[in-house]
XYZ file of C-alpha atoms in Angstrom:
270
model
C -0.266 0.012 -0.017
C 1.421 3.095 -1.180
C 1.081 6.545 1.404
C 2.023 9.226 -0.992
C 4.734 9.613 1.913
C 7.289 11.070 -0.816
C 4.698 13.577 -3.333
C 6.664 16.349 -5.082
C 10.296 14.701 -3.588
C 13.127 13.997 -5.891
C 16.129 11.526 -5.000
C 19.029 9.484 -6.312
C 19.431 5.612 -5.553
C 23.084 5.165 -5.603
C 23.660 0.813 -5.680
C 20.544 -0.668 -7.034
C 22.450 -3.600 -8.811
C 19.059 -6.493 -9.592
C 16.310 -7.237 -8.583
C 17.280 -8.807 -5.452
C 18.929 -5.417 -4.139
C 17.733 -3.284 -1.338
C 18.570 -0.188 -3.706
C 16.511 -1.495 -6.020
C 13.612 -2.354 -4.126
C 13.865 0.910 -2.124
C 13.915 2.586 -6.069
C 10.300 0.875 -6.496
C 9.099 1.933 -3.646
C 10.095 5.574 -3.825
C 8.224 5.881 -6.891
C 5.474 4.254 -5.525
C 5.021 6.784 -2.924
C 5.037 9.636 -5.445
C 8.951 10.615 -5.974
C 11.028 11.473 -8.662
C 14.231 9.436 -9.116
C 17.446 9.539 -10.502
C 19.626 6.081 -10.660
C 23.162 5.649 -10.411
C 26.007 3.200 -10.008
C 29.386 2.102 -11.085
C 30.252 1.735 -14.945
C 30.990 -1.708 -14.585
C 27.676 -2.277 -13.014
C 26.014 -0.338 -15.271
C 27.093 -2.433 -17.886
C 25.411 -5.951 -16.613
C 22.444 -4.176 -17.950
C 19.802 -5.077 -15.248
C 19.329 -1.258 -14.070
C 17.743 -0.407 -17.420
C 15.400 -2.550 -16.113
C 14.565 -0.417 -13.414
C 14.654 2.668 -14.725
C 11.992 1.926 -17.307
C 9.801 0.764 -14.547
C 10.236 4.114 -12.431
C 10.664 6.393 -15.111
C 14.152 7.728 -14.030
C 17.377 8.232 -16.087
C 20.606 6.449 -15.356
C 24.166 8.448 -14.407
C 26.621 6.544 -13.983
C 29.481 7.518 -11.887
C 32.500 5.805 -10.000
C 31.720 6.857 -6.065
C 35.610 7.146 -5.803
C 36.151 9.793 -8.232
C 34.879 13.285 -7.268
C 34.494 14.678 -11.121
C 32.369 11.839 -11.352
C 29.468 12.665 -8.606
C 29.978 16.490 -9.478
C 28.798 15.846 -12.656
C 25.934 13.310 -11.386
C 24.624 15.730 -8.897
C 24.831 18.228 -11.365
C 22.774 15.954 -14.100
C 20.593 15.433 -11.447
C 19.954 19.295 -10.767
C 19.023 19.438 -14.492
C 16.884 16.686 -14.862
C 14.936 17.550 -11.987
C 14.964 20.957 -12.344
C 16.203 22.197 -8.960
C 17.992 20.752 -5.480
C 17.762 16.972 -4.142
C 15.472 15.669 -1.517
C 17.007 12.291 -0.203
C 19.835 9.788 -1.666
C 19.873 6.434 -0.575
C 23.686 4.863 0.051
C 23.541 1.193 -0.589
C 27.247 0.803 -1.939
C 29.620 -1.626 -0.731
C 32.648 -4.156 -1.810
C 35.346 -6.438 -0.663
C 38.267 -7.514 -2.570
C 39.484 -9.568 0.435
C 36.190 -11.749 1.163
C 35.690 -12.196 -3.132
C 39.348 -13.307 -2.985
C 38.732 -15.574 0.235
C 41.318 -13.480 2.294
C 40.592 -13.750 5.887
C 40.551 -11.072 8.405
C 43.859 -11.637 10.084
C 45.817 -11.951 6.724
C 43.934 -9.436 4.743
C 45.406 -7.858 2.070
C 46.078 -4.027 3.176
C 46.159 -2.365 -0.399
C 42.537 -4.224 -1.231
C 41.301 -3.254 1.727
C 42.446 0.683 1.073
C 39.964 0.215 -1.797
C 37.315 -1.495 0.270
C 37.066 0.851 2.847
C 37.246 3.515 -0.054
C 34.373 2.484 -1.810
C 32.412 1.152 0.904
C 32.740 3.899 3.517
C 34.804 7.117 2.297
C 32.027 7.328 -1.258
C 29.275 8.256 1.700
C 31.813 11.445 2.502
C 32.274 12.024 -1.079
C 28.980 11.702 -1.614
C 27.941 14.598 0.632
C 30.894 16.270 0.396
C 29.997 16.720 -2.853
C 26.356 17.934 -2.135
C 28.043 19.949 0.405
C 29.878 21.991 -2.103
C 27.157 22.268 -4.839
C 24.579 23.158 -2.267
C 22.764 20.162 -4.221
C 20.586 19.598 -1.159
C 17.183 20.918 -0.070
C 16.611 21.919 3.664
C 15.528 19.071 5.578
C 16.672 16.685 2.985
C 17.327 13.087 4.302
C 20.195 10.785 3.387
C 20.635 7.133 4.566
C 23.342 4.236 4.007
C 22.348 0.726 4.350
C 24.747 -0.588 7.242
C 24.975 -4.410 9.027
C 25.416 -5.101 12.979
C 28.627 -6.349 12.309
C 29.671 -2.764 12.743
C 29.425 -3.309 16.734
C 28.999 -6.863 17.222
C 31.862 -9.992 15.734
C 30.409 -11.810 12.933
C 33.904 -13.733 11.460
C 32.899 -13.915 8.614
C 32.068 -10.826 7.336
C 35.680 -10.154 7.433
C 36.924 -6.548 6.900
C 33.082 -4.988 5.873
C 32.876 -4.391 9.626
C 35.019 -2.346 9.397
C 33.902 -0.676 6.959
C 30.457 -0.475 8.023
C 31.961 1.141 11.730
C 33.715 4.051 9.606
C 30.374 4.317 6.988
C 28.343 5.098 10.834
C 31.167 7.058 11.866
C 30.891 9.344 9.210
C 27.224 9.347 9.552
C 27.102 10.975 12.857
C 29.878 13.326 11.780
C 29.090 14.995 8.745
C 25.254 14.712 10.260
C 25.981 17.099 12.840
C 27.774 19.725 10.065
C 24.884 19.056 7.607
C 22.213 19.609 10.439
C 23.765 23.140 11.825
C 24.076 23.835 7.685
C 20.968 23.008 6.385
C 19.042 20.754 8.528
C 20.031 18.017 6.264
C 19.623 14.199 8.147
C 21.931 11.911 7.938
C 21.141 8.401 9.076
C 22.060 4.793 8.707
C 20.037 1.868 8.276
C 21.394 -1.321 9.695
C 19.383 -4.625 7.798
C 18.523 -8.162 8.793
C 20.644 -9.898 6.613
C 19.614 -9.964 3.479
C 19.345 -12.148 0.372
C 20.804 -10.107 -1.999
C 23.895 -10.528 -4.795
C 26.692 -8.717 -2.741
C 25.441 -10.369 0.286
C 25.101 -14.013 -0.722
C 29.101 -13.507 -1.653
C 29.899 -13.703 2.242
C 31.182 -17.101 3.479
C 28.718 -18.811 5.417
C 25.751 -16.310 4.754
C 23.242 -19.125 5.045
C 24.359 -19.678 8.367
C 23.534 -15.738 9.176
C 20.468 -15.880 7.651
C 19.504 -18.875 9.698
C 20.593 -17.568 12.760
C 19.273 -14.187 12.510
C 15.884 -15.640 11.807
C 16.301 -17.656 14.512
C 17.409 -15.053 17.060
C 14.914 -12.096 15.990
C 11.534 -12.596 17.687
C 9.672 -10.564 14.574
C 12.108 -12.630 11.790
C 14.265 -11.226 9.410
C 13.420 -8.142 7.462
C 13.172 -8.637 3.680
C 14.632 -5.975 1.000
C 10.974 -4.761 0.440
C 10.139 -4.395 4.196
C 13.892 -2.088 4.347
C 12.570 -0.269 1.318
C 9.590 1.056 3.029
C 11.437 1.869 6.181
C 13.859 3.634 3.687
C 10.817 5.605 2.280
C 9.680 6.599 5.974
C 13.268 7.699 6.355
C 12.865 10.181 3.206
C 9.768 11.716 3.928
C 8.444 14.585 6.563
C 7.555 12.442 9.281
C 10.787 11.754 10.246
C 12.511 15.317 9.885
C 14.083 15.694 13.440
C 15.673 12.164 13.352
C 19.828 12.377 12.368
C 23.362 11.184 13.017
C 21.231 7.544 14.106
C 22.495 3.944 13.404
C 18.390 2.614 12.991
C 18.006 -0.847 13.710
C 15.841 -3.120 10.766
C 16.115 -6.291 12.111
C 13.125 -7.852 13.648
C 14.490 -7.239 17.289
C 17.478 -9.213 16.871
C 20.225 -6.270 17.870
C 18.358 -6.470 21.718
C 17.631 -9.754 21.827
C 19.898 -12.133 23.647
C 19.045 -15.549 23.156
C 15.794 -16.862 21.985
C 13.570 -20.350 22.561
C 14.401 -20.927 18.825
C 18.177 -21.261 19.334
C 18.219 -22.826 22.549
C 16.293 -25.770 21.095
C 18.760 -25.706 18.120
C 21.799 -26.126 20.466
C 20.587 -28.501 22.784
C 19.649 -30.888 19.665
């Protein structure tokens, strides 16, 4: 059900890869809620061609941008403002990549050059996005920025590897830049810590099926789906959450505050 939460608002969605991705589902939901959109991803992702299906479904242009390249990001915001005929009201940052995870390097033997790329793409990219918007005055007052994260930023999940460090940095950037942007222009910056979700990127983590099963048993409400996360993001982009900023918001069915459940105890006793 749609509520017209985003009627008249304009937003940029980073990271829609395929129909399973949270960014893809969020774009669909924001469109249903009345928003106008621009879609963006890295050039290598655009060559896969999947995003063009989404662009047609939500009537949005696709503007490629490498999130580690300030010139690309500047062009993205300039072209987006031309398309919208004005400033931007919301941004979804759904960007993450780990070469160490892809190459099967454990946390205790990570390649540090790869690690730099992981932190650059998965965390510092948010700083670059916010810095570019700041420099161009690209966001409207009371705009909302949401970045997707995971509870491994606070707790140890061994196979999540260096991405845990990247998410911790991402959350720190959210707080720090959120302060400055709030003072300057009432812009809200938050992270949403989502349940483990069967996306293409998430499924690349070793032991991911175990993550999913364990979280399902540990969450009183069960795991939150990609579509449910999309609805939560849409609410965060709306005027209903104007006074929420610099927060890490858990969207995980209660997993984050549950010590143990009967289902987990039963499993352990088998």
